[in-house]
PDB file of C-alpha atoms and ligand atoms in Angstrom:
ATOM      1  CA  UNK K 710     -71.425 -12.155  77.800  1.00  0.00           C
ATOM      2  CA  UNK K 711     -74.153 -10.851  75.547  1.00  0.00           C
ATOM      3  CA  UNK K 712     -73.017 -13.345  72.980  1.00  0.00           C
ATOM      4  CA  UNK K 713     -73.982 -16.182  75.308  1.00  0.00           C
ATOM      5  CA  UNK K 714     -77.419 -14.659  76.008  1.00  0.00           C
ATOM      6  CA  UNK K 715     -78.086 -14.240  72.297  1.00  0.00           C
ATOM      7  CA  UNK K 716     -77.347 -17.857  71.400  1.00  0.00           C
ATOM      8  CA  UNK K 717     -80.897 -19.033  72.028  1.00  0.00           C
ATOM      9  CA  UNK K 718     -84.361 -17.557  71.705  1.00  0.00           C
ATOM     10  CA  UNK K 719     -86.206 -17.946  74.998  1.00  0.00           C
ATOM     11  CA  UNK K 720     -89.336 -16.595  73.351  1.00  0.00           C
ATOM     12  CA  UNK K 721     -89.756 -19.894  71.556  1.00  0.00           C
ATOM     13  CA  UNK K 722     -90.309 -21.676  74.880  1.00  0.00           C
ATOM     14  CA  UNK K 723     -93.957 -22.203  75.760  1.00  0.00           C
ATOM     15  CA  UNK K 724     -95.859 -23.777  78.633  1.00  0.00           C
ATOM     16  CA  UNK K 725     -98.512 -26.082  77.173  1.00  0.00           C
ATOM     17  CA  UNK K 726    -101.447 -27.585  79.025  1.00  0.00           C
ATOM     18  CA  UNK K 727    -101.805 -31.339  78.655  1.00  0.00           C
ATOM     19  CA  UNK K 728    -105.271 -32.639  77.908  1.00  0.00           C
ATOM     20  CA  UNK K 729    -105.445 -36.267  78.965  1.00  0.00           C
ATOM     21  CA  UNK K 730    -108.408 -38.132  80.441  1.00  0.00           C
ATOM     22  CA  UNK K 731    -106.435 -39.364  83.453  1.00  0.00           C
ATOM     23  CA  UNK K 732    -105.541 -35.805  84.447  1.00  0.00           C
ATOM     24  CA  UNK K 733    -109.175 -34.793  84.472  1.00  0.00           C
ATOM     25  CA  UNK K 734    -110.182 -37.916  86.396  1.00  0.00           C
ATOM     26  CA  UNK K 735    -107.534 -37.300  89.029  1.00  0.00           C
ATOM     27  CA  UNK K 736    -108.095 -33.523  89.133  1.00  0.00           C
ATOM     28  CA  UNK K 737    -104.482 -32.770  88.359  1.00  0.00           C
ATOM     29  CA  UNK K 738    -103.424 -30.059  85.931  1.00  0.00           C
ATOM     30  CA  UNK K 739    -100.210 -30.476  83.978  1.00  0.00           C
ATOM     31  CA  UNK K 740     -98.303 -27.912  81.962  1.00  0.00           C
ATOM     32  CA  UNK K 741     -95.245 -28.845  79.947  1.00  0.00           C
ATOM     33  CA  UNK K 742     -92.407 -26.342  79.716  1.00  0.00           C
ATOM     34  CA  UNK K 743     -91.174 -26.798  76.162  1.00  0.00           C
ATOM     35  CA  UNK K 744     -87.474 -26.116  76.678  1.00  0.00           C
ATOM     36  CA  UNK K 745     -86.924 -28.458  73.756  1.00  0.00           C
ATOM     37  CA  UNK K 746     -88.029 -25.591  71.500  1.00  0.00           C
ATOM     38  CA  UNK K 747     -85.354 -23.132  72.640  1.00  0.00           C
ATOM     39  CA  UNK K 748     -82.884 -24.053  69.899  1.00  0.00           C
ATOM     40  CA  UNK K 749     -82.541 -26.889  67.425  1.00  0.00           C
ATOM     41  CA  UNK K 750     -79.029 -27.926  68.458  1.00  0.00           C
ATOM     42  CA  UNK K 751     -78.575 -26.739  72.040  1.00  0.00           C
ATOM     43  CA  UNK K 752     -82.049 -27.831  73.052  1.00  0.00           C
ATOM     44  CA  UNK K 753     -83.528 -28.247  76.481  1.00  0.00           C
ATOM     45  CA  UNK K 754     -81.606 -27.551  79.655  1.00  0.00           C
ATOM     46  CA  UNK K 755     -78.070 -27.604  78.197  1.00  0.00           C
ATOM     47  CA  UNK K 756     -77.753 -23.907  77.436  1.00  0.00           C
ATOM     48  CA  UNK K 757     -78.900 -22.996  80.962  1.00  0.00           C
ATOM     49  CA  UNK K 758     -76.329 -25.351  82.458  1.00  0.00           C
ATOM     50  CA  UNK K 759     -73.506 -24.045  80.265  1.00  0.00           C
ATOM     51  CA  UNK K 760     -74.168 -20.312  80.091  1.00  0.00           C
ATOM     52  CA  UNK K 761     -72.284 -19.265  83.230  1.00  0.00           C
ATOM     53  CA  UNK K 762     -69.283 -21.449  82.426  1.00  0.00           C
ATOM     54  CA  UNK K 763     -69.039 -19.995  78.916  1.00  0.00           C
ATOM     55  CA  UNK K 764     -69.395 -16.417  80.129  1.00  0.00           C
ATOM     56  CA  UNK K 765     -66.659 -17.053  82.667  1.00  0.00           C
ATOM     57  CA  UNK K 766     -64.334 -18.615  80.099  1.00  0.00           C
ATOM     58  CA  UNK K 767     -64.843 -15.709  77.697  1.00  0.00           C
ATOM     59  CA  UNK K 768     -64.477 -13.040  80.369  1.00  0.00           C
ATOM     60  CA  UNK K 769     -61.194 -14.529  81.553  1.00  0.00           C
ATOM     61  CA  UNK K 770     -59.847 -15.032  78.048  1.00  0.00           C
ATOM     62  CA  UNK K 771     -59.527 -18.773  78.159  1.00  0.00           C
ATOM     63  CA  UNK K 772     -58.719 -20.332  74.811  1.00  0.00           C
ATOM     64  CA  UNK K 773     -60.304 -23.733  75.277  1.00  0.00           C
ATOM     65  CA  UNK K 774     -63.059 -25.361  77.278  1.00  0.00           C
ATOM     66  CA  UNK K 775     -62.664 -29.006  78.230  1.00  0.00           C
ATOM     67  CA  UNK K 776     -65.554 -31.148  79.320  1.00  0.00           C
ATOM     68  CA  UNK K 777     -66.396 -34.791  79.959  1.00  0.00           C
ATOM     69  CA  UNK K 778     -69.054 -37.245  78.917  1.00  0.00           C
ATOM     70  CA  UNK K 779     -70.063 -40.620  77.528  1.00  0.00           C
ATOM     71  CA  UNK K 780     -70.356 -41.358  73.791  1.00  0.00           C
ATOM     72  CA  UNK K 781     -74.097 -40.500  73.756  1.00  0.00           C
ATOM     73  CA  UNK K 782     -73.846 -37.340  75.820  1.00  0.00           C
ATOM     74  CA  UNK K 783     -76.126 -34.430  74.897  1.00  0.00           C
ATOM     75  CA  UNK K 784     -73.882 -32.250  77.050  1.00  0.00           C
ATOM     76  CA  UNK K 785     -70.887 -32.986  74.810  1.00  0.00           C
ATOM     77  CA  UNK K 786     -72.783 -31.920  71.683  1.00  0.00           C
ATOM     78  CA  UNK K 787     -74.133 -28.820  73.411  1.00  0.00           C
ATOM     79  CA  UNK K 788     -70.684 -27.778  74.632  1.00  0.00           C
ATOM     80  CA  UNK K 789     -69.154 -28.320  71.195  1.00  0.00           C
ATOM     81  CA  UNK K 790     -71.812 -26.179  69.529  1.00  0.00           C
ATOM     82  CA  UNK K 791     -71.805 -23.406  72.138  1.00  0.00           C
ATOM     83  CA  UNK K 792     -68.012 -23.174  72.316  1.00  0.00           C
ATOM     84  CA  UNK K 793     -67.918 -22.938  68.554  1.00  0.00           C
ATOM     85  CA  UNK K 794     -70.398 -20.052  68.658  1.00  0.00           C
ATOM     86  CA  UNK K 795     -68.313 -18.161  71.219  1.00  0.00           C
ATOM     87  CA  UNK K 796     -65.033 -18.706  69.388  1.00  0.00           C
ATOM     88  CA  UNK K 797     -63.629 -20.965  72.099  1.00  0.00           C
ATOM     89  CA  UNK K 798     -61.903 -24.192  71.220  1.00  0.00           C
ATOM     90  CA  UNK K 799     -63.423 -27.272  72.788  1.00  0.00           C
ATOM     91  CA  UNK K 800     -62.144 -30.625  73.928  1.00  0.00           C
ATOM     92  CA  UNK K 801     -64.439 -33.512  74.823  1.00  0.00           C
ATOM     93  CA  UNK K 802     -62.920 -36.136  77.080  1.00  0.00           C
ATOM     94  CA  UNK K 803     -64.966 -39.218  76.251  1.00  0.00           C
ATOM     95  CA  UNK K 804     -65.416 -42.279  78.454  1.00  0.00           C
ATOM     96  CA  UNK K 805     -64.148 -45.503  76.844  1.00  0.00           C
ATOM     97  CA  UNK K 806     -62.128 -46.566  73.806  1.00  0.00           C
ATOM     98  CA  UNK K 807     -62.553 -44.774  70.502  1.00  0.00           C
ATOM     99  CA  UNK K 808     -65.210 -46.827  68.669  1.00  0.00           C
ATOM    100  CA  UNK K 809     -64.835 -47.710  64.988  1.00  0.00           C
ATOM    101  CA  UNK K 810     -68.034 -45.825  64.232  1.00  0.00           C
ATOM    102  CA  UNK K 811     -68.612 -42.650  66.180  1.00  0.00           C
ATOM    103  CA  UNK K 812     -72.090 -42.229  67.669  1.00  0.00           C
ATOM    104  CA  UNK K 813     -74.365 -39.556  66.183  1.00  0.00           C
ATOM    105  CA  UNK K 814     -73.604 -37.357  69.171  1.00  0.00           C
ATOM    106  CA  UNK K 815     -69.840 -37.613  68.760  1.00  0.00           C
ATOM    107  CA  UNK K 816     -70.095 -37.036  65.025  1.00  0.00           C
ATOM    108  CA  UNK K 817     -72.027 -33.860  65.702  1.00  0.00           C
ATOM    109  CA  UNK K 818     -69.532 -32.736  68.340  1.00  0.00           C
ATOM    110  CA  UNK K 819     -66.652 -33.307  65.918  1.00  0.00           C
ATOM    111  CA  UNK K 820     -68.593 -31.447  63.238  1.00  0.00           C
ATOM    112  CA  UNK K 821     -68.727 -28.419  65.548  1.00  0.00           C
ATOM    113  CA  UNK K 822     -64.956 -28.563  65.895  1.00  0.00           C
ATOM    114  CA  UNK K 823     -64.623 -30.408  69.173  1.00  0.00           C
ATOM    115  CA  UNK K 824     -61.409 -32.351  69.654  1.00  0.00           C
ATOM    116  CA  UNK K 825     -62.356 -35.777  71.011  1.00  0.00           C
ATOM    117  CA  UNK K 826     -60.027 -37.444  73.465  1.00  0.00           C
ATOM    118  CA  UNK K 827     -60.955 -40.989  74.461  1.00  0.00           C
ATOM    119  CA  UNK K 828     -59.846 -42.321  77.838  1.00  0.00           C
ATOM    120  CA  UNK K 829     -60.451 -45.622  79.602  1.00  0.00           C
ATOM    121  CA  UNK K 830     -63.410 -46.006  81.946  1.00  0.00           C
ATOM    122  CA  UNK K 831     -61.088 -46.140  84.942  1.00  0.00           C
ATOM    123  CA  UNK K 832     -59.196 -42.991  83.904  1.00  0.00           C
ATOM    124  CA  UNK K 833     -62.564 -41.343  83.391  1.00  0.00           C
ATOM    125  CA  UNK K 834     -63.568 -42.228  86.929  1.00  0.00           C
ATOM    126  CA  UNK K 835     -60.348 -40.714  88.227  1.00  0.00           C
ATOM    127  CA  UNK K 836     -60.609 -37.579  86.091  1.00  0.00           C
ATOM    128  CA  UNK K 837     -60.807 -35.259  89.108  1.00  0.00           C
ATOM    129  CA  UNK K 838     -57.511 -36.384  90.630  1.00  0.00           C
ATOM    130  CA  UNK K 839     -55.007 -33.529  90.715  1.00  0.00           C
ATOM    131  CA  UNK K 840     -52.445 -35.304  88.537  1.00  0.00           C
ATOM    132  CA  UNK K 841     -55.025 -35.949  85.814  1.00  0.00           C
ATOM    133  CA  UNK K 842     -56.325 -32.387  85.892  1.00  0.00           C
ATOM    134  CA  UNK K 843     -52.747 -31.139  85.652  1.00  0.00           C
ATOM    135  CA  UNK K 844     -51.977 -33.408  82.706  1.00  0.00           C
ATOM    136  CA  UNK K 845     -55.010 -32.077  80.834  1.00  0.00           C
ATOM    137  CA  UNK K 846     -54.103 -28.468  81.521  1.00  0.00           C
ATOM    138  CA  UNK K 847     -50.579 -29.160  80.213  1.00  0.00           C
ATOM    139  CA  UNK K 848     -51.877 -30.838  77.089  1.00  0.00           C
ATOM    140  CA  UNK K 849     -54.422 -28.078  76.383  1.00  0.00           C
ATOM    141  CA  UNK K 850     -52.944 -24.720  77.313  1.00  0.00           C
ATOM    142  CA  UNK K 851     -55.111 -21.987  78.795  1.00  0.00           C
ATOM    143  CA  UNK K 852     -58.091 -24.285  79.159  1.00  0.00           C
ATOM    144  CA  UNK K 853     -61.124 -24.121  81.420  1.00  0.00           C
ATOM    145  CA  UNK K 854     -62.595 -27.320  82.811  1.00  0.00           C
ATOM    146  CA  UNK K 855     -66.335 -27.953  82.922  1.00  0.00           C
ATOM    147  CA  UNK K 856     -67.439 -31.024  84.881  1.00  0.00           C
ATOM    148  CA  UNK K 857     -69.522 -33.759  83.242  1.00  0.00           C
ATOM    149  CA  UNK K 858     -73.050 -32.523  82.632  1.00  0.00           C
ATOM    150  CA  UNK K 859     -72.055 -29.026  83.756  1.00  0.00           C
ATOM    151  CA  UNK K 860     -72.379 -30.096  87.379  1.00  0.00           C
ATOM    152  CA  UNK K 861     -71.291 -27.409  89.873  1.00  0.00           C
ATOM    153  CA  UNK K 862     -72.497 -24.066  91.160  1.00  0.00           C
ATOM    154  CA  UNK K 863     -72.413 -22.142  87.832  1.00  0.00           C
ATOM    155  CA  UNK K 864     -74.445 -24.927  86.189  1.00  0.00           C
ATOM    156  CA  UNK K 865     -76.917 -25.080  89.048  1.00  0.00           C
ATOM    157  CA  UNK K 866     -77.335 -21.308  89.109  1.00  0.00           C
ATOM    158  CA  UNK K 867     -77.866 -21.197  85.353  1.00  0.00           C
ATOM    159  CA  UNK K 868     -80.547 -23.887  85.632  1.00  0.00           C
ATOM    160  CA  UNK K 869     -82.318 -21.829  88.281  1.00  0.00           C
ATOM    161  CA  UNK K 870     -83.121 -19.330  85.532  1.00  0.00           C
ATOM    162  CA  UNK K 871     -85.373 -21.893  83.821  1.00  0.00           C
ATOM    163  CA  UNK K 872     -88.212 -20.902  86.143  1.00  0.00           C
ATOM    164  CA  UNK K 873     -87.932 -17.262  85.059  1.00  0.00           C
ATOM    165  CA  UNK K 874     -89.646 -18.380  81.850  1.00  0.00           C
ATOM    166  CA  UNK K 875     -92.939 -19.057  83.637  1.00  0.00           C
ATOM    167  CA  UNK K 876     -95.159 -17.552  86.272  1.00  0.00           C
ATOM    168  CA  UNK K 877     -93.785 -20.031  88.736  1.00  0.00           C
ATOM    169  CA  UNK K 878     -96.199 -19.351  91.606  1.00  0.00           C
ATOM    170  CA  UNK K 879     -98.904 -21.113  89.578  1.00  0.00           C
ATOM    171  CA  UNK K 880     -97.472 -24.554  90.241  1.00  0.00           C
ATOM    172  CA  UNK K 881     -97.573 -26.840  93.271  1.00  0.00           C
ATOM    173  CA  UNK K 882     -95.089 -29.341  91.811  1.00  0.00           C
ATOM    174  CA  UNK K 883     -92.184 -29.081  89.369  1.00  0.00           C
ATOM    175  CA  UNK K 884     -91.033 -32.303  87.704  1.00  0.00           C
ATOM    176  CA  UNK K 885     -87.810 -32.996  85.837  1.00  0.00           C
ATOM    177  CA  UNK K 886     -85.500 -35.819  84.790  1.00  0.00           C
ATOM    178  CA  UNK K 887     -82.270 -36.343  86.724  1.00  0.00           C
ATOM    179  CA  UNK K 888     -78.959 -37.210  85.106  1.00  0.00           C
ATOM    180  CA  UNK K 889     -76.244 -35.362  87.016  1.00  0.00           C
ATOM    181  CA  UNK K 890     -78.922 -33.503  89.033  1.00  0.00           C
ATOM    182  CA  UNK K 891     -77.650 -30.066  87.979  1.00  0.00           C
ATOM    183  CA  UNK K 892     -81.031 -29.018  86.615  1.00  0.00           C
ATOM    184  CA  UNK K 893     -82.916 -30.535  89.562  1.00  0.00           C
ATOM    185  CA  UNK K 894     -80.824 -28.523  92.027  1.00  0.00           C
ATOM    186  CA  UNK K 895     -81.203 -25.366  89.961  1.00  0.00           C
ATOM    187  CA  UNK K 896     -84.979 -25.789  89.921  1.00  0.00           C
ATOM    188  CA  UNK K 897     -84.976 -26.458  93.659  1.00  0.00           C
ATOM    189  CA  UNK K 898     -83.036 -23.242  94.320  1.00  0.00           C
ATOM    190  CA  UNK K 899     -85.055 -21.261  91.791  1.00  0.00           C
ATOM    191  CA  UNK K 900     -88.438 -22.346  93.165  1.00  0.00           C
ATOM    192  CA  UNK K 901     -90.477 -20.981  96.036  1.00  0.00           C
ATOM    193  CA  UNK K 902     -89.799 -22.789  99.309  1.00  0.00           C
ATOM    194  CA  UNK K 903     -93.045 -24.733  99.456  1.00  0.00           C
ATOM    195  CA  UNK K 904     -93.099 -25.873  95.861  1.00  0.00           C
ATOM    196  CA  UNK K 905     -92.440 -29.600  95.542  1.00  0.00           C
ATOM    197  CA  UNK K 906     -89.539 -30.527  93.277  1.00  0.00           C
ATOM    198  CA  UNK K 907     -89.945 -34.040  91.913  1.00  0.00           C
ATOM    199  CA  UNK K 908     -86.988 -35.651  90.170  1.00  0.00           C
ATOM    200  CA  UNK K 909     -87.118 -38.794  88.054  1.00  0.00           C
ATOM    201  CA  UNK K 910     -83.738 -40.496  88.217  1.00  0.00           C
ATOM    202  CA  UNK K 911     -82.948 -42.150  84.895  1.00  0.00           C
ATOM    203  CA  UNK K 912     -79.864 -43.965  86.198  1.00  0.00           C
ATOM    204  CA  UNK K 913     -80.073 -47.415  87.746  1.00  0.00           C
ATOM    205  CA  UNK K 914     -78.800 -48.456  91.144  1.00  0.00           C
ATOM    206  CA  UNK K 915     -78.333 -44.973  92.546  1.00  0.00           C
ATOM    207  CA  UNK K 916     -78.177 -44.544  96.299  1.00  0.00           C
ATOM    208  CA  UNK K 917     -80.370 -41.894  97.943  1.00  0.00           C
ATOM    209  CA  UNK K 918     -79.115 -38.777  96.157  1.00  0.00           C
ATOM    210  CA  UNK K 919     -80.580 -36.220  98.554  1.00  0.00           C
ATOM    211  CA  UNK K 920     -77.837 -36.347 101.212  1.00  0.00           C
ATOM    212  CA  UNK K 921     -75.247 -35.462  98.531  1.00  0.00           C
ATOM    213  CA  UNK K 922     -77.508 -32.771  97.086  1.00  0.00           C
ATOM    214  CA  UNK K 923     -78.151 -31.135 100.442  1.00  0.00           C
ATOM    215  CA  UNK K 924     -75.034 -28.959 100.399  1.00  0.00           C
ATOM    216  CA  UNK K 925     -76.028 -27.484  97.050  1.00  0.00           C
ATOM    217  CA  UNK K 926     -79.419 -26.268  98.281  1.00  0.00           C
ATOM    218  CA  UNK K 927     -79.586 -22.582  99.140  1.00  0.00           C
ATOM    219  CA  UNK K 928     -82.043 -23.294 101.932  1.00  0.00           C
ATOM    220  CA  UNK K 929     -81.671 -26.507 103.973  1.00  0.00           C
ATOM    221  CA  UNK K 930     -85.448 -26.381 104.539  1.00  0.00           C
ATOM    222  CA  UNK K 931     -85.934 -27.119 100.842  1.00  0.00           C
ATOM    223  CA  UNK K 932     -84.898 -30.738 101.564  1.00  0.00           C
ATOM    224  CA  UNK K 933     -88.424 -31.403 102.828  1.00  0.00           C
ATOM    225  CA  UNK K 934     -89.862 -30.347  99.487  1.00  0.00           C
ATOM    226  CA  UNK K 935     -87.551 -32.356  97.247  1.00  0.00           C
ATOM    227  CA  UNK K 936     -88.466 -35.865  96.210  1.00  0.00           C
ATOM    228  CA  UNK K 937     -86.632 -38.256  93.891  1.00  0.00           C
ATOM    229  CA  UNK K 938     -88.150 -41.374  92.304  1.00  0.00           C
ATOM    230  CA  UNK K 939     -85.773 -44.204  91.438  1.00  0.00           C
ATOM    231  CA  UNK K 940     -88.118 -46.712  89.764  1.00  0.00           C
ATOM    232  CA  UNK K 941     -88.412 -45.248  86.286  1.00  0.00           C
ATOM    233  CA  UNK K 942     -84.998 -45.946  84.740  1.00  0.00           C
ATOM    234  CA  UNK K 943     -86.257 -48.798  82.460  1.00  0.00           C
ATOM    235  CA  UNK K 944     -83.128 -50.849  83.126  1.00  0.00           C
ATOM    236  CA  UNK K 945     -80.610 -48.016  83.344  1.00  0.00           C
ATOM    237  CA  UNK K 946     -79.107 -45.063  81.527  1.00  0.00           C
ATOM    238  CA  UNK K 947     -80.141 -45.066  77.854  1.00  0.00           C
ATOM    239  CA  UNK K 948     -81.743 -48.509  78.284  1.00  0.00           C
ATOM    240  CA  UNK K 949     -85.068 -48.924  76.576  1.00  0.00           C
ATOM    241  CA  UNK K 950     -87.819 -51.430  75.857  1.00  0.00           C
ATOM    242  CA  UNK K 951     -91.064 -51.801  73.958  1.00  0.00           C
ATOM    243  CA  UNK K 952     -93.120 -50.556  76.910  1.00  0.00           C
ATOM    244  CA  UNK K 953     -91.237 -47.259  76.769  1.00  0.00           C
ATOM    245  CA  UNK K 954     -91.535 -46.960  72.976  1.00  0.00           C
ATOM    246  CA  UNK K 955     -95.273 -47.753  73.153  1.00  0.00           C
ATOM    247  CA  UNK K 956     -95.690 -45.053  75.770  1.00  0.00           C
ATOM    248  CA  UNK K 957     -93.718 -42.488  73.743  1.00  0.00           C
ATOM    249  CA  UNK K 958     -95.761 -43.244  70.614  1.00  0.00           C
ATOM    250  CA  UNK K 959     -99.063 -43.036  72.470  1.00  0.00           C
ATOM    251  CA  UNK K 960     -98.002 -39.843  74.233  1.00  0.00           C
ATOM    252  CA  UNK K 961     -97.124 -38.316  70.868  1.00  0.00           C
ATOM    253  CA  UNK K 962    -100.476 -39.406  69.404  1.00  0.00           C
ATOM    254  CA  UNK K 963    -102.347 -37.883  72.370  1.00  0.00           C
ATOM    255  CA  UNK K 964    -100.358 -34.666  72.826  1.00  0.00           C
ATOM    256  CA  UNK K 965     -98.238 -34.072  69.676  1.00  0.00           C
ATOM    257  CA  UNK K 966     -95.206 -33.839  71.983  1.00  0.00           C
ATOM    258  CA  UNK K 967     -92.079 -35.740  70.978  1.00  0.00           C
ATOM    259  CA  UNK K 968     -89.962 -37.193  73.763  1.00  0.00           C
ATOM    260  CA  UNK K 969     -86.524 -38.833  73.805  1.00  0.00           C
ATOM    261  CA  UNK K 970     -85.894 -42.341  75.094  1.00  0.00           C
ATOM    262  CA  UNK K 971     -83.060 -41.423  77.489  1.00  0.00           C
ATOM    263  CA  UNK K 972     -84.678 -38.721  79.622  1.00  0.00           C
ATOM    264  CA  UNK K 973     -88.016 -37.198  78.741  1.00  0.00           C
ATOM    265  CA  UNK K 974     -89.785 -40.410  77.652  1.00  0.00           C
ATOM    266  CA  UNK K 975     -89.071 -41.822  81.095  1.00  0.00           C
ATOM    267  CA  UNK K 976     -89.975 -38.520  82.761  1.00  0.00           C
ATOM    268  CA  UNK K 977     -93.421 -38.323  81.145  1.00  0.00           C
ATOM    269  CA  UNK K 978     -94.028 -42.028  81.709  1.00  0.00           C
ATOM    270  CA  UNK K 979     -93.310 -41.438  85.402  1.00  0.00           C
ATOM    271  CA  UNK K 980     -95.456 -38.304  85.561  1.00  0.00           C
ATOM    272  CA  UNK K 981     -98.493 -40.073  84.119  1.00  0.00           C
ATOM    273  CA  UNK K 982     -97.890 -43.195  86.210  1.00  0.00           C
ATOM    274  CA  UNK K 983     -97.669 -41.122  89.400  1.00  0.00           C
ATOM    275  CA  UNK K 984    -100.902 -39.346  88.484  1.00  0.00           C
ATOM    276  CA  UNK K 985    -102.604 -42.710  87.853  1.00  0.00           C
ATOM    277  CA  UNK K 986    -101.384 -43.905  91.235  1.00  0.00           C
ATOM    278  CA  UNK K 987    -102.854 -40.808  92.890  1.00  0.00           C
ATOM    279  CA  UNK K 988     -99.468 -39.639  94.072  1.00  0.00           C
ATOM    280  CA  UNK K 989    -100.444 -35.987  93.570  1.00  0.00           C
ATOM    281  CA  UNK K 990    -103.358 -34.666  95.638  1.00  0.00           C
ATOM    282  CA  UNK K 991    -106.445 -33.456  93.745  1.00  0.00           C
ATOM    283  CA  UNK K 992    -105.992 -29.830  92.793  1.00  0.00           C
ATOM    284  CA  UNK K 993    -102.234 -30.170  92.152  1.00  0.00           C
ATOM    285  CA  UNK K 994    -100.799 -28.075  89.352  1.00  0.00           C
ATOM    286  CA  UNK K 995     -97.731 -29.653  87.829  1.00  0.00           C
ATOM    287  CA  UNK K 996     -95.050 -28.117  85.651  1.00  0.00           C
ATOM    288  CA  UNK K 997     -93.125 -30.809  83.791  1.00  0.00           C
ATOM    289  CA  UNK K 998     -89.835 -29.679  82.247  1.00  0.00           C
ATOM    290  CA  UNK K 999     -89.358 -30.988  78.716  1.00  0.00           C
ATOM    291  CA  UNK K1000     -85.578 -30.835  78.761  1.00  0.00           C
ATOM    292  CA  UNK K1001     -85.065 -31.665  75.065  1.00  0.00           C
ATOM    293  CA  UNK K1002     -82.640 -34.367  73.945  1.00  0.00           C
ATOM    294  CA  UNK K1003     -84.623 -35.382  70.868  1.00  0.00           C
ATOM    295  CA  UNK K1004     -81.551 -35.860  68.691  1.00  0.00           C
ATOM    296  CA  UNK K1005     -80.733 -38.880  70.864  1.00  0.00           C
ATOM    297  CA  UNK K1006     -83.564 -40.730  69.083  1.00  0.00           C
ATOM    298  CA  UNK K1007     -81.456 -40.740  65.904  1.00  0.00           C
ATOM    299  CA  UNK K1008     -79.617 -43.760  67.274  1.00  0.00           C
ATOM    300  CA  UNK K1009     -82.833 -45.848  67.204  1.00  0.00           C
ATOM    301  CA  UNK K1010     -83.675 -48.132  64.265  1.00  0.00           C
ATOM    302  CA  UNK K1011     -86.023 -46.485  61.773  1.00  0.00           C
ATOM    303  CA  UNK K1012     -89.685 -47.158  62.521  1.00  0.00           C
ATOM    304  CA  UNK K1013     -89.235 -47.552  66.278  1.00  0.00           C
ATOM    305  CA  UNK K1014     -91.027 -44.289  66.901  1.00  0.00           C
ATOM    306  CA  UNK K1015     -93.963 -42.806  65.008  1.00  0.00           C
ATOM    307  CA  UNK K1016     -92.365 -39.375  64.924  1.00  0.00           C
TER     308      UNK K1016
HETATM  309  C1  LIG W1347     -78.725 -33.644  80.029  1.00  0.00           C
HETATM  310  C2  LIG W1347     -80.178 -33.911  80.069  1.00  0.00           C
HETATM  311  C3  LIG W1347     -80.873 -34.093  81.281  1.00  0.00           C
HETATM  312  C4  LIG W1347     -80.180 -34.212  82.591  1.00  0.00           C
HETATM  313  O1  LIG W1347     -79.833 -33.019  83.202  1.00  0.00           O
HETATM  314  P1  LIG W1347     -78.950 -33.034  84.536  1.00  0.00           P
HETATM  315  O2  LIG W1347     -78.811 -31.612  84.863  1.00  0.00           O
HETATM  316  O3  LIG W1347     -77.618 -33.680  84.180  1.00  0.00           O
HETATM  317  O4  LIG W1347     -79.634 -33.830  85.560  1.00  0.00           O
HETATM  318  C5  LIG W1347     -82.244 -34.249  81.228  1.00  0.00           C
HETATM  319  N1  LIG W1347     -82.903 -34.261  80.049  1.00  0.00           N
HETATM  320  C6  LIG W1347     -82.273 -34.132  78.869  1.00  0.00           C
HETATM  321  C7  LIG W1347     -83.053 -34.218  77.617  1.00  0.00           C
HETATM  322  C8  LIG W1347     -80.888 -33.961  78.842  1.00  0.00           C
HETATM  323  O5  LIG W1347     -80.267 -33.862  77.650  1.00  0.00           O
END
């Protein structure tokens, strides 16, 4: 278990105050929790989401961890790296046909020793059916399954520890990006009851996620303090446009903070836009979680970003 704790250096994480004219004008203070600095490979929220699964797998002497994801998944890379560090084998079940050229993420995962198994989109959708789970456990003996994105109680509980890095009572609002929602739920459970948890959903066409999230909240009363915004996906998961790139470049010029185009670029765009629209009352103190993911920018053509 100590091995898992020692994988990252939490001391590298800082909370940095943003100095932007619009924040002053709107009397809103923003601090950025730089989880992206925690480790160069397993950056951002991924270690928090994985730590309990890995400890469990080690404690119970599993040989292999199996997890799921798309070809650009940060979770796949993180699992490959972390399993490698703990001496566990890893298998990544990847959505879709094996491409001729592996994405940067899949190349990295393979580099860390992950066995990549490609399955069709429909099989991927049905991955939780008993017969499919059984087939995987037969193919990979003594293996421990981790859901896509680390979703589930151990992932949510691990993410709750993110707020132990700050003096959390200082903040009125906590903002984060939502992929699977594991981190969002962890932050909701790890926060004080009356702190607002604001999630920016980076997937398109999602229904209201809160009813499904309700059962994962430790206190049902927290529902009233959770809020998800669905209008900042820029066309969908990993979709991007010049408006987003211009924002990311300007944000870097103004703050020296790099963001990624899949999650944190959209998160900070939303945060600033919501401030401009006076969504947060004067006097609000926001903590925005920089959840990492910067290696995802490697898939962009050179020159797209100024950093
Ligand atoms: C994985 C990831 C997220 C999404 O986290 P969930 O817990 O799946 O919602 C957010 N930001 C970055 C940079 C990520 O890599």
